Amino acid sequence: MQYFDCDKIQYEGPDSRNPLAFKHYNADEVIAGKSMKEHLRFAGAYWHVMRNDLSDPFGAGTAIMPWDDGSNSVENALTRVDVFFEFLEKMDIGYYCWHDRDIAPELNDLSASNDALDQVVAKLKEKQVETGVQLLWGTACLFSHPRYAQGAATSPDANVYAYAGAQVKKALEATKQLDGLGYTFWGGREGYATLLNTNMQRELDHLAAFLHMAVDHANKIGFDGPFYIEPKPREPSTHQYDSDAAACLNFLREYDLMEKFRLNIETNHATLAGHTMEHELTVAANAGMLGSIDANRGDELIGWDTDQFPTDIKLATEVMLVVLEMGGFTTGGLNFDAKRRRESHDPIDLIHAHLGGMDAFARGLKIADAIREDGRLAEFVQTRYSSFDNGIGAKVESGACSFEELEQFAMGNGEPTLSSGRQEMLENLLNEFL
Ligand code: XLS
Ligand code: NI
Ligand code: NI
């Protein structure tokens, strides 16, 4: 049975006018010593591809999903696995990500839900073996069910906390069973709506204890991939503790969790936090903590997580500049945490959407590589800081300087003459490559 009305998508080059062909993503083409496929490590998000019916807060779902019988059955869940793998193969996407409740139904009690998960995981395993597709990361959905309305690992209720722990335990074991490369924590409900009813300190301590238990369990079952924290400032909670990369790093340092954790940075979350994606990626990378990326984009006119497909070439370039600079992904990749617009309801729209994101990142990769090869941008930045390469500046960087020495230097050197920051010239330089 074929669910997507197309053949495997092929690379036809930039002159192709075929909407169902890659114009730039040429999997085996080598850029800076590695194939595009190895650089970009694209992943499909199970929740968007298979489970997003394209409903919004004002209206019902529109997505046409002829394979889905609408039931909450294991049988329906197993059918979706076939559809998803057909999709991945047609797109030549080598990785995927899931929440436990995307792949398998939540049933009447935890042990029934666990059994359902086991059945689907067994089928996913077969499909992975058959196709060579790998699990980039798994995660537990700790935000949809009403029990998590007041948080999961930050719930005021220890019963809920225990339920969440049990769910993560199982999801982690499923990830391990599928040789998952990582495991993600995104705390959609780990925050508060009002401080009037919230003990922030206890909630943060509980969250840290939860993550330490996850580390202990990973060690127990031999899961050695990293854990990722995915920052997002709000939505659905009014305030979420993992608000941005800097807040997450502070939390991980404070609670001694740096070793096992990395960050998974999502574009639309960065903008919700009032930052650019480049900013968030740079903060994470500077700390040696950039693990993976949820690739999407927001809408400048809408103030929520619109999760649009990342088709902006400049944005893809900015992302790939940071990724190349850090030497590429190790366990992480580019997960399309992105959904079609509600108007794009046909199955083939899933193909168009991912194809566009992959082509945009292929261009971003090529452009970022060209900028790095050219070297002018890096040289400008290096020169800009060159007064710290020797003399008083070098002394500051070595940590051996004092205020007395700075005063003596300033007294002897008069008013500093600043060099221009040349922002416009550098913007023009970037445009040479776009
Ligand atoms: C929601 C998040 C979510 C995580 C996985 O905004 O992006 O999809 O990636 O729980
Ligand atoms: Ni995400
Ligand atoms: Ni998101």
Coordinates of N, CA and C and ligand atoms in Angstrom, one line a residue, residues 48 186 230 232 266 268-269 294 296 305 307 337, ligand 3:
H48 N 4.2 15.5 14.4 CA 3.7 16.4 13.4 C 3.3 15.6 12.1
W186 N 11.3 18.2 27.2 CA 10.7 19.5 27.0 C 9.6 19.7 28.0
E230 N 15.1 21.1 26.2 CA 14.6 22.0 25.1 C 14.1 23.2 25.7
K232 N 12.2 26.7 26.3 CA 11.0 27.5 25.7 C 10.5 28.3 26.9
E266 N 15.3 25.1 19.7 CA 14.3 25.2 18.7 C 14.1 26.7 18.2
N268 N 11.6 28.6 16.9 CA 10.5 29.3 17.3 C 10.5 29.6 18.9
H269 N 11.1 28.7 19.6 CA 11.3 28.9 21.1 C 12.2 30.1 21.3
D294 N 15.8 21.6 16.9 CA 14.4 21.5 16.4 C 14.2 22.6 15.4
N296 N 12.6 24.8 12.8 CA 11.3 25.3 12.3 C 11.5 26.9 12.2
D305 N 3.9 29.8 19.1 CA 4.8 28.8 18.5 C 4.1 28.2 17.2
D307 N 5.5 26.9 14.6 CA 6.1 25.7 14.1 C 6.1 25.6 12.6
D337 N 10.6 19.8 13.7 CA 9.5 20.0 14.7 C 8.6 21.1 14.0
Ligands
NI3 NI 8.0 23.9 19.9

